[in-house]
XYZ file of C-alpha atoms in Angstrom:
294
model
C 41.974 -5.391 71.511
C 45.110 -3.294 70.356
C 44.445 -0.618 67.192
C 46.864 -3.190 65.126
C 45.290 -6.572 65.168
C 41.629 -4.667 64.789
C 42.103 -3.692 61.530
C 43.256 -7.126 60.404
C 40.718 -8.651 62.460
C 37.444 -7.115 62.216
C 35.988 -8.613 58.735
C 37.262 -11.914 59.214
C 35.721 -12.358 62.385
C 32.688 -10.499 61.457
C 31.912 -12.936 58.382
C 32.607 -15.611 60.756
C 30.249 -14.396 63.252
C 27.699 -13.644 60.828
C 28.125 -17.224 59.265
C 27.771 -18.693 62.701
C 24.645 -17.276 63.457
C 23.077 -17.993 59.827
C 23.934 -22.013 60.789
C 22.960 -22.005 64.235
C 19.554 -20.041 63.086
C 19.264 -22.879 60.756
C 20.071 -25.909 63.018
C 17.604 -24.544 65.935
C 15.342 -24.215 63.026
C 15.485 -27.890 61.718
C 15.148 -29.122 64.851
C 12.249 -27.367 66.355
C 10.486 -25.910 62.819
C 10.755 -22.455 64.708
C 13.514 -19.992 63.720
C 14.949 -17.532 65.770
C 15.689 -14.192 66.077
C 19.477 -13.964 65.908
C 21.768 -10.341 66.245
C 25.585 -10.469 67.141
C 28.120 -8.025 67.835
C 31.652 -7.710 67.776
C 33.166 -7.717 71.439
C 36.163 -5.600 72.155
C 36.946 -7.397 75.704
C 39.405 -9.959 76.082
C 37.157 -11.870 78.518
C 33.252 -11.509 79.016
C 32.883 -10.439 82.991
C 30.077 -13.371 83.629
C 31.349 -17.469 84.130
C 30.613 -19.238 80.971
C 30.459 -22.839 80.346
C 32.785 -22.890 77.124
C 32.868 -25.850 74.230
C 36.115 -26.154 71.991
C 35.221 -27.299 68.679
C 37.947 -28.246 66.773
C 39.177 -27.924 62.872
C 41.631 -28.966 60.263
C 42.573 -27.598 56.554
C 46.833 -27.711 56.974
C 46.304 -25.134 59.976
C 44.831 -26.516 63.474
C 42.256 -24.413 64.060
C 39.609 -24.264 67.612
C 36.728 -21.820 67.193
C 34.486 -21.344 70.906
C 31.149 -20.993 71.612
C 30.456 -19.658 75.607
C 26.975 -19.495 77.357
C 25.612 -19.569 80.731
C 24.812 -22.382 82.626
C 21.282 -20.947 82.259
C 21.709 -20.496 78.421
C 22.495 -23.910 77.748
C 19.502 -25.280 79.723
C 17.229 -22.983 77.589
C 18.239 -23.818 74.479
C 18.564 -27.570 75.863
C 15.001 -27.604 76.760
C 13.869 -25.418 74.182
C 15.042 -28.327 71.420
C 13.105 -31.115 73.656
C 9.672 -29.192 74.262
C 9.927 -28.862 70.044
C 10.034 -32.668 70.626
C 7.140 -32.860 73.400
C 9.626 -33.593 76.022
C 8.400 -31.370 78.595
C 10.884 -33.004 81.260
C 13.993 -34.255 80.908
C 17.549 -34.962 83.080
C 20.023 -32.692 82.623
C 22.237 -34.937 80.402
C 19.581 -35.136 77.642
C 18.994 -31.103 77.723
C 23.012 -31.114 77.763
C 22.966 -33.112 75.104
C 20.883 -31.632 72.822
C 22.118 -28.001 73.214
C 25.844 -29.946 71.918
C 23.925 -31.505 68.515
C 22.299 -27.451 67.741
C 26.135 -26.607 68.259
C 27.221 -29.607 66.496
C 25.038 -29.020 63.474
C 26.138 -25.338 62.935
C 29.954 -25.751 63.278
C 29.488 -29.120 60.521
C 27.728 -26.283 58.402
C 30.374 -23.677 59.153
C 33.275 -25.475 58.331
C 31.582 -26.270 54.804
C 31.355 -22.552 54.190
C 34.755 -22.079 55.480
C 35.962 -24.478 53.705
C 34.246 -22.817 50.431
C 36.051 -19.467 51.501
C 39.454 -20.632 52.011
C 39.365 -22.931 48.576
C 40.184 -26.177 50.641
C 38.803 -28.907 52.721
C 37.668 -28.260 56.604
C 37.573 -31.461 58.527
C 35.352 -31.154 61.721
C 37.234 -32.472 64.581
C 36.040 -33.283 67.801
C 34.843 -30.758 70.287
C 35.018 -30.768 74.186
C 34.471 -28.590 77.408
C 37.148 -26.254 78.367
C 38.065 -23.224 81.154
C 37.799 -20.913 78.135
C 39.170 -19.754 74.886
C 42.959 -19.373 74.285
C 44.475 -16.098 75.328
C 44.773 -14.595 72.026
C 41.638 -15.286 70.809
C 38.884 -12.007 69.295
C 35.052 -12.562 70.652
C 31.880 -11.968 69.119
C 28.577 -11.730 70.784
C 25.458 -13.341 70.205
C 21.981 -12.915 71.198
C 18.976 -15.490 70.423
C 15.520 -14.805 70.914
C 13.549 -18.497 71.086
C 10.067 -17.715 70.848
C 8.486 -15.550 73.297
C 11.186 -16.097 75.680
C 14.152 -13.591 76.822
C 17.083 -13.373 74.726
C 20.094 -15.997 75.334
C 23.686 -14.969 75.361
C 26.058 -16.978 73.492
C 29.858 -15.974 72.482
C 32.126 -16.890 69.816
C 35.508 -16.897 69.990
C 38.482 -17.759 67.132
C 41.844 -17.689 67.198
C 44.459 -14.543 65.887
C 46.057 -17.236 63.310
C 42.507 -19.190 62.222
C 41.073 -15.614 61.656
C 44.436 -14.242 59.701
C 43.800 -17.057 57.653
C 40.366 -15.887 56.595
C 41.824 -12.568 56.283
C 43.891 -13.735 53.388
C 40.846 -15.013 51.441
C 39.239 -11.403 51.361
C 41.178 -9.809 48.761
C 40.684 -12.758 46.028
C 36.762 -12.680 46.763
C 36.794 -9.041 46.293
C 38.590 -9.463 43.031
C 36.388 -12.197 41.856
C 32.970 -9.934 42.472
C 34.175 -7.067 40.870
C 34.843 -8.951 38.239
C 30.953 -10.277 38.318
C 29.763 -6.904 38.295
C 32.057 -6.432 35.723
C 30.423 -9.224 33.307
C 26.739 -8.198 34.545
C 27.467 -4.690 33.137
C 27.905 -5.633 29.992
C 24.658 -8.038 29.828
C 21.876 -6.729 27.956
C 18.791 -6.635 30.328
C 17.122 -8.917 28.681
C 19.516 -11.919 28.684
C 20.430 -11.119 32.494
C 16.449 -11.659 33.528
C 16.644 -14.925 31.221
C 19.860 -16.153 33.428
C 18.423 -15.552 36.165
C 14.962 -17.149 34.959
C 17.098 -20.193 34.114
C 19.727 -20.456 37.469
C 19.121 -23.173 39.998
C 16.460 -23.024 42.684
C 16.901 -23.122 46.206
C 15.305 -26.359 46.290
C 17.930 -27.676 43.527
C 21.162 -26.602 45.752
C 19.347 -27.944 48.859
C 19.041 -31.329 47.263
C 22.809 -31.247 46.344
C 23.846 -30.350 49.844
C 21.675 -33.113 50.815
C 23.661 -35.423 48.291
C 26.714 -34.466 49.688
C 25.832 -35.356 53.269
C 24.287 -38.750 52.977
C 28.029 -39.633 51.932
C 28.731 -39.195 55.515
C 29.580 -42.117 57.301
C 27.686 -43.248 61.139
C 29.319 -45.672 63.339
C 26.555 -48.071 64.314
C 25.979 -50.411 66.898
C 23.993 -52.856 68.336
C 23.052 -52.887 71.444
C 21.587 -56.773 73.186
C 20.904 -55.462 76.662
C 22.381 -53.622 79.856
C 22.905 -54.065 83.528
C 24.918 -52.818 86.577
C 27.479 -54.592 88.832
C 29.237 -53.353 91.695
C 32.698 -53.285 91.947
C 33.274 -55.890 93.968
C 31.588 -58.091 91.487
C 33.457 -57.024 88.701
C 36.414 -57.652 90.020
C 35.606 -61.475 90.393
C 35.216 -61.487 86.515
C 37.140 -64.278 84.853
C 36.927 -66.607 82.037
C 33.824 -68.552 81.860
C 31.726 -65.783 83.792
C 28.279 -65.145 82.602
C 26.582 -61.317 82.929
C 23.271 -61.521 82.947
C 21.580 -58.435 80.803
C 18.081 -56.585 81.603
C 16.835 -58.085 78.685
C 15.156 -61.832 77.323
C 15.985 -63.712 74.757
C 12.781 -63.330 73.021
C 13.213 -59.006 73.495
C 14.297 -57.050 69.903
C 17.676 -55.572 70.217
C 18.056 -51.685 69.705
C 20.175 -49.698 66.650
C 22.297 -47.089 67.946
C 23.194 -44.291 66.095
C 25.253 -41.320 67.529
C 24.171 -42.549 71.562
C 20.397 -42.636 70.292
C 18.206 -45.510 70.024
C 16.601 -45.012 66.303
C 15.531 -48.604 65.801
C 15.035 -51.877 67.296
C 15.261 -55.959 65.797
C 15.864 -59.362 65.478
C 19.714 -60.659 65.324
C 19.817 -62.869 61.928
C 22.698 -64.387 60.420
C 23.806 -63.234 57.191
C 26.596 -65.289 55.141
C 28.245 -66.192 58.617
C 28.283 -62.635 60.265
C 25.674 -61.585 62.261
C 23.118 -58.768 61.364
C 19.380 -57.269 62.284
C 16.190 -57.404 60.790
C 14.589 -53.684 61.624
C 10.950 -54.057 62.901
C 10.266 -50.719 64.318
C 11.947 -47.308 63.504
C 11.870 -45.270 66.607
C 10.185 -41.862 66.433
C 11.813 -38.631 66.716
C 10.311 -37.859 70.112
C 10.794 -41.281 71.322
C 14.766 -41.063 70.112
C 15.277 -37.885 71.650
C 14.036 -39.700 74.970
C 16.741 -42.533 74.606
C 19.339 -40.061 74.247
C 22.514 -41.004 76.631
């Protein structure tokens, strides 16, 4: 990394880092009730000598932003699996231990881009993320090392952009500026009253419930699903109108919610003020949804 951009560099991407592994700590934590042990460094190579499989997740406020996250084939499947034996999945295809690996990435970067959006003073919008060859060539890495259990540490990197991290540069002086002036105030607080504020301020539990609030705002595209089956080509391509599919599943079968490519409840189709709808009989367990994942 050249002596010029370092200087600018270095906090930004070390908050970010930091910030990163505080979410990811927490998401691997929510999903298996086990947190772990997370240390990072800053990297001063341009490219890490090993072949990563690398995930581009994508983010808006005015500037296009893509932050990356690298690991090894073998780093994913840990993590992967380490999610679904939380779950009592002690086997599972490679999609679902792909799959869940993506929502403990998923769940960090939606938390990260509400703290960078807190930072910067505007709002992040999450875009969608997908597999690339790597991170873009002026991009500053970060190293990360999680320890799941009892197992070996896994390697992850972090990368982010020159301009995404300038950005966060720019918020640094501000911040500084606004706790000095903090201190400032605390100074001049007799003891007593400060103990009393702090007696008084919110509990964890009180901003938890707030994030909370904030996310069950957060719209789900649902669907319905009435069955499945498979053709071959051939036969699809003697589809026309008036064909009938035939599905793996009877008329007299409940019908399955689908939330996010996972199964999380199942029906009867009703009819409500001439559209059609579902009347829920069974909510599918977490270890049972984590099966049906796609």
């Amino acid at each position: 990394m050249p002596e010029a951009e370092s200087v600018l560099v270095k906090d930004p991407l070390g908050w970010l880092t930091e910030t990163f592994a505080q979410r990811l700590s927490e998401a691997l934590e929510l999903t298996t009730g086990e947190a772990p042990q997370v240390v990072w460094r800053l990297e001063d190579s341009t490219q890490p000598a090993e072949e990563l499989l690398w995930r581009e997740h994508k983010c808006s406020w005015g500037l296009q932003a893509s932050f990356w996250v690298g690991a090894s084939k073998l780093t994913v499947g840990e993590i992967g699996k380490h999610v679904l034996r939380a779950a009592g999945i002690e086997t599972a295809e490679d999609v679902e231990i792909e799959t869940s690996y993506l929502e403990v990435l998923g769940q960090a970067f939606s938390s990260l881009a509400q703290e960078l959006g807190a930072r910067l003073g505007v709002e992040v919008v999450l875009e969608e993320s997908q597999w690339v060859s790597g991170p873009g060539e002026k991009a500053h890495l970060a190293v990360l090392e999680l320890t799941l259990g009892a197992g070996p540490p896994q390697t992850l990197w972090l990368a982010a952009g020159l301009e995404s991290l300038e950005a966060i540069q720019a918020t640094r002086e501000p911040d500084q500026a606004a706790q000095q002036a903090t201190k400032q105030s605390l100074d001049e607080v007799p003891a007593g009253a400060l103990a009393e504020s702090r007696r008084q301020s919110p509990s964890v539990d009180r901003i938890c419930r707030k994030t909370l609030e904030l996310l069950m705002e957060v719209e789900m595209p649902v669907s319905i699903s009435f069955g499945r089956t498979q053709l071959p080509l051939r036969d699809l391509l003697k589809l026309n109108t008036g064909s009938i599919i035939e599905l793996d599943r009877t008329v007299n079968e409940p019908v399955e919610v689908i939330v996010n490519n996972c199964v999380i409840a199942r029906g009867e189709v009703v009819v409500v003020e001439g559209n059609y709808g579902v009347r829920i009989h069974e909510i599918i367990s977490r270890e049972d949804r984590l099966r049906t994942l796609r």
